[in-house]
Coordinates of N, CA and C in Angstrom, one line a residue:
M24 N -60.9 -44.5 37.3 CA -59.4 -44.5 38.1 C -59.9 -45.4 39.8
T25 N -59.2 -45.8 40.3 CA -59.4 -46.7 41.5 C -58.9 -45.6 42.6
E26 N -59.3 -45.9 43.7 CA -58.7 -45.0 45.0 C -57.5 -46.1 45.7
P27 N -56.8 -45.3 46.2 CA -55.5 -46.2 46.4 C -56.2 -46.7 47.9
A28 N -55.6 -47.9 48.3 CA -55.8 -48.9 49.2 C -55.6 -48.2 50.2
S29 N -56.5 -47.9 51.7 CA -56.0 -47.1 52.7 C -55.1 -48.1 53.5
E30 N -54.3 -47.5 54.0 CA -53.3 -47.6 54.8 C -53.9 -48.1 56.5
P31 N -53.2 -49.2 56.9 CA -54.3 -49.6 58.1 C -53.5 -48.8 59.4
V32 N -54.7 -48.5 60.2 CA -54.1 -46.9 61.2 C -53.6 -48.2 62.0
P33 N -52.5 -47.4 62.5 CA -51.6 -47.9 63.5 C -52.5 -47.9 65.1
E34 N -52.2 -49.0 65.8 CA -52.6 -49.5 66.9 C -51.5 -49.7 68.1
R35 N -52.1 -49.6 69.6 CA -50.8 -49.7 70.4 C -52.0 -50.1 71.6
D36 N -51.2 -51.0 72.5 CA -51.8 -50.8 74.0 C -51.1 -49.8 74.3
V37 N -52.2 -49.1 75.4 CA -51.5 -48.0 76.2 C -51.9 -48.4 77.9
A38 N -51.0 -48.6 78.9 CA -51.5 -48.9 80.2 C -51.6 -47.4 80.9
M39 N -52.1 -47.3 81.8 CA -52.6 -46.2 82.9 C -53.4 -46.6 83.7
T40 N -53.0 -45.7 84.7 CA -54.1 -45.7 85.7 C -55.2 -44.6 85.7
V41 N -56.6 -45.1 86.1 CA -57.7 -44.2 85.5 C -58.5 -44.2 87.1
N42 N -58.5 -43.0 87.9 CA -58.9 -43.2 88.6 C -58.8 -44.4 90.2
G43 N -57.5 -44.2 90.0 CA -56.6 -45.3 91.1 C -56.7 -46.8 90.6
R44 N -57.1 -47.2 89.5 CA -57.3 -48.5 88.9 C -56.5 -48.4 87.6
A45 N -55.5 -49.6 87.7 CA -54.7 -50.0 86.5 C -55.3 -50.4 85.7
R46 N -55.7 -49.7 84.2 CA -56.2 -50.0 83.0 C -55.5 -50.2 81.9
R47 N -55.5 -51.2 81.1 CA -54.8 -51.2 79.4 C -56.1 -51.4 78.4
V48 N -55.7 -50.2 77.5 CA -56.4 -50.3 76.4 C -55.8 -50.4 75.2
R49 N -56.6 -51.0 74.2 CA -56.0 -51.0 72.6 C -56.6 -49.8 71.7
C50 N -55.7 -48.9 71.5 CA -56.5 -48.0 70.4 C -55.4 -47.5 69.3
E51 N -56.3 -47.2 68.7 CA -55.4 -46.3 67.2 C -54.7 -45.2 67.9
D52 N -53.4 -44.9 67.1 CA -52.7 -44.0 67.5 C -53.6 -42.6 67.1
R53 N -54.7 -42.5 66.5 CA -55.4 -41.2 66.4 C -56.4 -41.1 67.1
H54 N -56.8 -41.9 68.4 CA -57.6 -41.7 69.4 C -57.5 -40.5 70.3
L55 N -58.4 -39.9 70.5 CA -58.1 -39.2 71.7 C -58.4 -39.5 73.1
L56 N -57.9 -38.7 74.2 CA -58.0 -39.6 75.2 C -59.3 -39.7 76.0
V57 N -60.3 -38.6 75.2 CA -62.1 -38.2 75.9 C -62.5 -39.5 74.9
E58 N -62.2 -40.1 73.8 CA -62.8 -41.2 73.3 C -62.5 -42.6 74.0
V59 N -61.3 -42.8 74.5 CA -60.7 -43.7 74.9 C -61.6 -44.1 76.3
L60 N -61.6 -42.5 77.1 CA -62.1 -42.7 78.5 C -64.0 -43.2 78.3
R61 N -64.7 -42.2 77.2 CA -66.1 -42.9 77.2 C -66.2 -44.1 77.0
E62 N -65.4 -44.2 75.7 CA -65.9 -45.5 74.5 C -65.4 -46.7 75.3
Q63 N -64.0 -46.8 75.7 CA -63.7 -48.1 75.9 C -63.7 -48.3 77.5
L64 N -63.6 -47.3 78.2 CA -63.7 -47.7 79.8 C -65.2 -46.8 80.4
R65 N -66.0 -46.3 79.5 CA -67.1 -46.5 79.9 C -67.4 -45.3 81.0
L66 N -66.6 -44.3 80.7 CA -66.6 -43.1 82.3 C -66.9 -41.8 81.3
K67 N -68.6 -41.6 81.3 CA -69.4 -41.0 81.0 C -69.1 -39.3 81.4
G68 N -68.6 -39.3 82.5 CA -68.5 -38.0 83.1 C -67.7 -37.1 82.6
T69 N -66.7 -37.7 81.5 CA -66.1 -37.0 80.5 C -66.7 -36.5 79.4
H70 N -66.8 -35.5 79.3 CA -68.1 -35.1 78.2 C -67.1 -34.9 77.0
A71 N -67.6 -35.2 75.7 CA -67.1 -34.6 74.5 C -67.9 -33.6 73.7
G72 N -67.2 -32.2 74.0 CA -68.2 -31.2 73.5 C -67.5 -30.5 72.6
C73 N -66.7 -29.5 72.3 CA -66.4 -28.8 71.2 C -65.1 -29.8 70.4
L74 N -64.6 -30.6 70.9 CA -63.6 -31.6 70.1 C -62.0 -30.7 69.8
N75 N -61.9 -29.3 69.9 CA -61.2 -28.4 69.9 C -60.4 -27.5 71.4
G76 N -60.9 -27.9 72.2 CA -60.5 -27.1 73.4 C -61.0 -25.9 73.9
D77 N -62.3 -25.7 73.1 CA -62.5 -24.3 73.6 C -63.3 -24.6 75.0
C78 N -64.3 -25.6 75.2 CA -65.3 -25.6 76.0 C -65.0 -26.4 77.6
G79 N -63.8 -27.4 77.8 CA -63.5 -27.8 78.7 C -64.6 -28.9 79.2
A80 N -65.4 -29.3 78.5 CA -66.0 -30.6 79.1 C -65.3 -31.5 79.3
C81 N -64.6 -32.0 78.8 CA -63.9 -33.4 78.7 C -62.9 -33.1 79.3
T82 N -62.7 -32.1 80.3 CA -61.3 -31.9 81.4 C -61.3 -33.1 82.2
V83 N -60.1 -33.4 82.6 CA -59.7 -34.5 83.5 C -58.3 -34.3 84.2
E84 N -57.7 -34.8 85.2 CA -56.9 -34.6 85.6 C -55.6 -35.7 85.1
L85 N -54.6 -35.3 84.5 CA -53.6 -36.0 84.0 C -52.4 -35.8 84.9
D86 N -51.9 -36.8 85.7 CA -50.6 -36.9 86.4 C -50.7 -35.1 87.3
G87 N -52.2 -35.4 87.9 CA -52.2 -33.8 88.4 C -52.9 -32.7 88.6
Q88 N -52.7 -32.7 86.9 CA -53.3 -31.3 86.3 C -54.5 -31.6 84.9
P89 N -55.1 -30.3 85.5 CA -56.5 -30.3 84.5 C -55.7 -30.4 82.9
V90 N -56.3 -31.5 82.3 CA -55.9 -31.3 81.0 C -57.2 -31.4 80.1
K91 N -57.5 -30.9 79.2 CA -58.7 -31.0 78.0 C -58.3 -32.3 77.5
S92 N -59.4 -33.1 77.6 CA -59.1 -35.0 76.9 C -59.1 -35.0 75.5
C93 N -59.7 -33.9 75.2 CA -59.7 -34.0 73.7 C -58.6 -33.2 72.9
L94 N -58.0 -32.8 73.6 CA -56.5 -32.2 73.1 C -55.2 -33.4 73.4
V95 N -55.4 -34.3 74.0 CA -54.4 -35.1 74.2 C -54.7 -36.7 73.4
L96 N -53.8 -37.2 72.6 CA -53.9 -38.6 72.2 C -53.7 -39.7 73.1
A97 N -54.2 -40.5 73.3 CA -54.6 -41.5 74.3 C -53.2 -42.2 73.9
A98 N -52.2 -42.2 73.6 CA -51.5 -43.1 73.5 C -50.6 -42.5 74.4
A99 N -50.3 -40.7 74.3 CA -49.8 -39.6 74.8 C -49.9 -40.3 76.6
A100 N -50.8 -41.0 76.9 CA -51.6 -40.9 78.1 C -50.8 -42.4 79.1
E101 N -49.8 -42.9 78.1 CA -49.0 -43.9 79.0 C -48.3 -43.9 80.0
G102 N -48.6 -44.7 81.0 CA -48.3 -44.6 82.4 C -48.8 -43.5 83.2
A103 N -49.6 -42.7 82.5 CA -50.3 -41.1 83.2 C -51.4 -42.0 84.2
E104 N -51.1 -40.9 85.4 CA -52.2 -41.2 86.1 C -53.4 -40.5 86.1
I105 N -54.8 -41.0 85.7 CA -55.8 -39.9 85.5 C -56.7 -39.9 86.5
T106 N -57.6 -39.0 86.6 CA -58.9 -38.6 87.5 C -59.6 -38.1 86.4
T107 N -61.0 -38.9 86.7 CA -62.0 -38.3 85.7 C -63.1 -37.9 86.7
L108 N -64.3 -37.2 86.4 CA -65.0 -36.5 87.6 C -65.5 -37.8 88.2
E109 N -65.8 -38.9 87.6 CA -65.9 -40.6 88.8 C -65.1 -40.3 89.6
G110 N -63.8 -40.3 89.4 CA -62.9 -40.3 90.5 C -62.6 -39.1 91.2
V111 N -62.9 -38.3 91.7 CA -63.1 -37.4 92.2 C -63.8 -37.5 93.8
A112 N -65.0 -38.1 93.6 CA -65.6 -38.3 95.2 C -64.8 -39.9 95.5
Q113 N -64.7 -39.7 96.6 CA -64.3 -41.2 97.6 C -65.4 -41.6 98.3
G114 N -65.2 -42.7 98.5 CA -65.9 -43.7 99.6 C -67.3 -43.4 99.4
G115 N -67.7 -42.6 98.6 CA -69.4 -42.3 98.4 C -69.5 -41.0 98.7
E116 N -68.5 -40.3 99.3 CA -68.5 -39.1 99.5 C -68.0 -38.0 98.6
L117 N -69.0 -36.9 98.4 CA -68.3 -36.1 97.5 C -66.8 -35.3 98.1
D118 N -66.0 -34.9 97.0 CA -65.0 -34.1 97.5 C -65.6 -32.5 97.8
P119 N -65.2 -31.9 98.6 CA -65.1 -30.6 98.9 C -65.8 -29.8 97.7
V120 N -65.4 -29.5 96.8 CA -65.4 -28.6 95.5 C -66.9 -29.5 94.8
Q121 N -67.0 -30.8 94.5 CA -68.3 -30.9 94.4 C -69.3 -30.8 95.4
Q122 N -69.2 -30.7 96.6 CA -69.8 -30.8 97.4 C -70.4 -29.0 97.4
A123 N -69.6 -27.9 97.3 CA -69.9 -26.7 96.9 C -70.7 -26.3 95.7
F124 N -70.4 -27.1 94.8 CA -71.3 -26.9 93.4 C -72.5 -27.4 94.0
W125 N -72.7 -28.4 94.6 CA -74.3 -29.5 94.8 C -74.9 -28.5 95.8
D126 N -74.2 -27.9 96.5 CA -75.4 -27.1 97.6 C -75.3 -25.8 97.0
H127 N -74.4 -24.8 96.0 CA -74.9 -23.9 95.6 C -75.3 -23.6 94.0
D128 N -76.2 -25.0 93.4 CA -76.5 -25.2 92.5 C -75.1 -24.3 91.0
G129 N -74.0 -24.8 91.4 CA -73.2 -24.9 90.7 C -73.3 -25.5 89.3
F130 N -74.2 -25.8 89.0 CA -74.4 -26.7 87.5 C -75.7 -26.5 87.2
Q131 N -76.0 -27.0 86.4 CA -77.6 -26.6 86.2 C -77.7 -28.3 84.7
C132 N -77.2 -28.3 83.5 CA -77.4 -29.5 83.0 C -76.4 -30.5 83.3
G133 N -74.8 -30.0 83.8 CA -74.0 -30.8 84.4 C -72.8 -31.2 83.1
F134 N -73.1 -30.3 82.0 CA -72.6 -30.8 80.6 C -71.1 -30.2 81.0
C135 N -70.8 -29.1 81.8 CA -69.6 -28.3 81.8 C -69.1 -28.7 83.0
L136 N -69.1 -29.7 83.9 CA -69.0 -29.5 85.2 C -67.7 -30.2 85.3
P137 N -67.1 -31.1 84.7 CA -65.8 -31.6 84.5 C -64.6 -30.6 84.7
G138 N -65.0 -29.8 84.0 CA -64.0 -28.7 83.2 C -64.0 -27.6 84.7
Q139 N -65.6 -27.3 85.2 CA -65.5 -26.4 86.2 C -64.8 -26.9 87.8
I140 N -65.2 -28.0 87.6 CA -64.4 -28.9 89.0 C -63.2 -28.9 89.0
F141 N -62.8 -29.3 88.1 CA -61.3 -29.6 87.8 C -60.5 -28.3 87.8
A142 N -61.1 -26.9 87.3 CA -60.5 -25.9 87.3 C -60.7 -25.5 88.7
T143 N -61.2 -25.5 89.5 CA -61.7 -25.1 90.7 C -61.0 -25.8 91.6
R144 N -60.7 -27.0 91.6 CA -59.5 -28.0 92.4 C -58.5 -27.3 92.3
W145 N -57.8 -26.9 90.9 CA -56.6 -26.5 90.1 C -56.4 -25.1 91.2
L146 N -57.4 -24.2 91.1 CA -57.5 -22.8 91.6 C -57.0 -23.0 93.2
L147 N -58.2 -23.9 93.7 CA -58.2 -23.8 95.5 C -56.9 -24.6 96.1
A148 N -56.1 -25.0 95.3 CA -54.8 -26.2 95.1 C -53.7 -24.5 95.3
R149 N -53.9 -23.5 94.6 CA -53.0 -22.8 95.1 C -53.2 -21.4 95.2
D150 N -54.5 -21.2 95.7 CA -55.0 -19.7 96.2 C -56.0 -20.4 97.1
A151 N -56.1 -20.6 98.2 CA -57.2 -21.0 99.5 C -57.9 -19.8 99.6
D152 N -57.9 -18.5 99.1 CA -58.8 -17.2 99.3 C -58.9 -16.5 98.0
P153 N -59.2 -16.8 96.8 CA -59.2 -16.3 95.4 C -60.1 -15.3 95.2
A154 N -59.8 -14.3 94.9 CA -60.7 -12.8 94.3 C -61.8 -13.9 93.0
D155 N -62.7 -12.6 93.2 CA -63.8 -13.1 92.1 C -63.0 -13.1 90.7
T156 N -61.8 -12.3 90.5 CA -61.4 -11.7 89.4 C -60.4 -13.0 88.8
A157 N -59.7 -13.7 90.3 CA -58.9 -15.1 89.8 C -59.8 -16.2 89.7
I158 N -60.9 -16.2 90.4 CA -62.0 -17.1 90.0 C -62.4 -17.3 88.7
R159 N -62.8 -16.0 88.2 CA -63.6 -16.0 87.0 C -62.4 -16.2 85.8
E160 N -60.9 -16.3 85.9 CA -59.6 -16.1 85.1 C -59.6 -17.7 85.4
A161 N -59.4 -18.5 86.5 CA -59.4 -19.8 86.3 C -60.4 -20.5 85.4
L162 N -61.6 -20.1 86.1 CA -63.0 -21.0 85.1 C -63.2 -20.1 83.6
A163 N -62.1 -19.6 83.0 CA -62.6 -18.9 81.8 C -62.5 -20.0 80.8
G164 N -61.5 -21.0 81.2 CA -61.6 -21.9 79.8 C -62.6 -22.9 79.4
N165 N -63.9 -22.8 80.5 CA -64.6 -23.6 80.6 C -66.4 -23.1 79.9
L166 N -67.0 -23.4 79.4 CA -68.1 -23.0 78.6 C -69.5 -23.5 79.2
C167 N -70.1 -22.7 79.8 CA -71.7 -22.9 80.7 C -72.7 -22.6 79.8
R168 N -72.7 -23.8 78.9 CA -74.0 -23.6 78.1 C -75.5 -23.1 78.7
C169 N -75.5 -23.1 80.0 CA -76.6 -23.0 80.8 C -76.5 -21.6 81.2
T170 N -75.4 -20.8 81.0 CA -75.0 -19.7 81.4 C -75.2 -19.5 83.0
G171 N -74.8 -20.6 83.9 CA -75.0 -20.6 84.9 C -73.7 -19.9 85.9
Y172 N -72.9 -18.9 85.1 CA -71.5 -18.8 85.9 C -71.7 -18.0 87.1
Q173 N -72.7 -17.3 87.4 CA -72.8 -16.8 88.8 C -72.9 -17.9 90.0
S174 N -73.9 -18.7 89.7 CA -74.1 -19.8 90.7 C -72.5 -20.7 90.6
I175 N -71.7 -20.6 89.6 CA -70.6 -21.6 89.8 C -69.3 -20.4 90.5
V176 N -69.6 -19.5 90.0 CA -68.5 -18.3 91.1 C -69.2 -18.5 92.3
E177 N -69.7 -18.4 92.9 CA -70.6 -18.7 94.2 C -70.3 -20.3 94.6
S178 N -70.3 -21.2 94.0 CA -69.8 -22.6 94.7 C -68.4 -22.1 94.5
V179 N -67.6 -21.8 93.7 CA -66.2 -21.4 94.1 C -65.7 -21.0 95.0
R180 N -66.6 -20.0 95.6 CA -66.4 -19.3 97.0 C -66.3 -20.0 98.0
A181 N -67.5 -20.8 98.2 CA -68.2 -21.7 99.0 C -67.2 -22.7 99.2
A182 N -66.4 -23.2 98.3 CA -65.7 -24.3 98.3 C -64.4 -23.9 99.1
A183 N -63.7 -22.5 98.8 CA -62.9 -22.1 99.2 C -63.3 -21.5 100.5
A184 N -64.2 -21.3 101.0 CA -64.7 -21.1 102.7 C -64.5 -22.3 103.3
G185 N -65.4 -23.2 102.4 CA -65.3 -24.6 103.3 C -63.8 -25.4 103.3
L186 N -63.1 -25.2 102.5 CA -61.6 -25.5 102.8 C -61.1 -24.9 103.8
R187 N -61.4 -23.9 104.3 CA -60.2 -22.7 104.8 C -61.2 -23.3 106.1
G188 N -62.3 -23.9 106.5 CA -62.6 -24.1 107.7 C -63.7 -22.8 108.1
E189 N -64.1 -22.0 107.1 CA -64.5 -20.9 107.5 C -66.7 -21.1 107.3
M190 N -66.5 -22.6 106.8 CA -68.3 -22.4 106.8 C -68.8 -23.6 107.8
G191 N -69.8 -23.3 108.2 CA -70.3 -24.7 109.1 C -71.1 -25.9 108.3
S192 N -71.3 -27.2 109.2 CA -71.6 -27.8 108.6 C -72.9 -27.4 107.7
G193 N -73.3 -28.4 107.1 CA -74.4 -28.4 105.9 C -74.3 -27.2 104.7
E194 N -73.2 -26.8 105.0 CA -73.0 -25.8 103.2 C -72.0 -26.0 102.4
V195 N -70.9 -27.0 103.0 CA -69.9 -27.5 102.8 C -69.5 -28.8 103.3
G196 N -69.5 -30.1 102.5 CA -69.3 -31.4 102.8 C -70.4 -31.8 103.9
S197 N -71.5 -31.6 103.6 CA -72.4 -31.8 104.5 C -72.8 -33.4 104.3
G198 N -72.3 -34.2 103.6 CA -72.2 -35.9 103.5 C -73.4 -35.6 102.3
V199 N -74.0 -35.1 101.4 CA -74.9 -35.4 100.5 C -74.5 -36.2 99.9
T200 N -75.1 -37.3 99.1 CA -74.6 -37.6 98.0 C -75.3 -37.6 96.8
P201 N -74.3 -37.6 95.5 CA -75.4 -37.3 94.5 C -76.4 -38.7 94.0
G202 N -77.4 -38.5 93.6 CA -78.7 -38.9 93.3 C -77.8 -40.1 92.3

């Protein structure tokens, strides 16, 4: 018995803006956005974790909303504006949320960082002074394999306070850049 000939996988060109830069990629219709970001665009800050939307390591902002890029087909990103973790810092300066995570050890291995950072940005854009319950709910879709949840929550609190102008320099936005 012979195997049936396999059908060619449909491909297409997809135009998107990634971290403020117009990009065009050629991908198979079945390719996930996380695959295209990591493998074609070499944006390794987006991590491929569980590949089923549970861990949040692949989170990016797509048209201003955090999405798990392992649940989005790359073809669906046609015309979209995407921000990856690499695009959050501006001009060599960490964004206030990144700075708070840096200052308060809101990461250990850093694998979960995309999800934690984008969930925090999303939360603080809607609630400038979230209660711990709201912080934990906002971060619920992101798994930290190092179990650094307490320092992550402290980082979110610090980012919120910093954005409200309640902390002095050196605590949020101190100008420390990642190494």
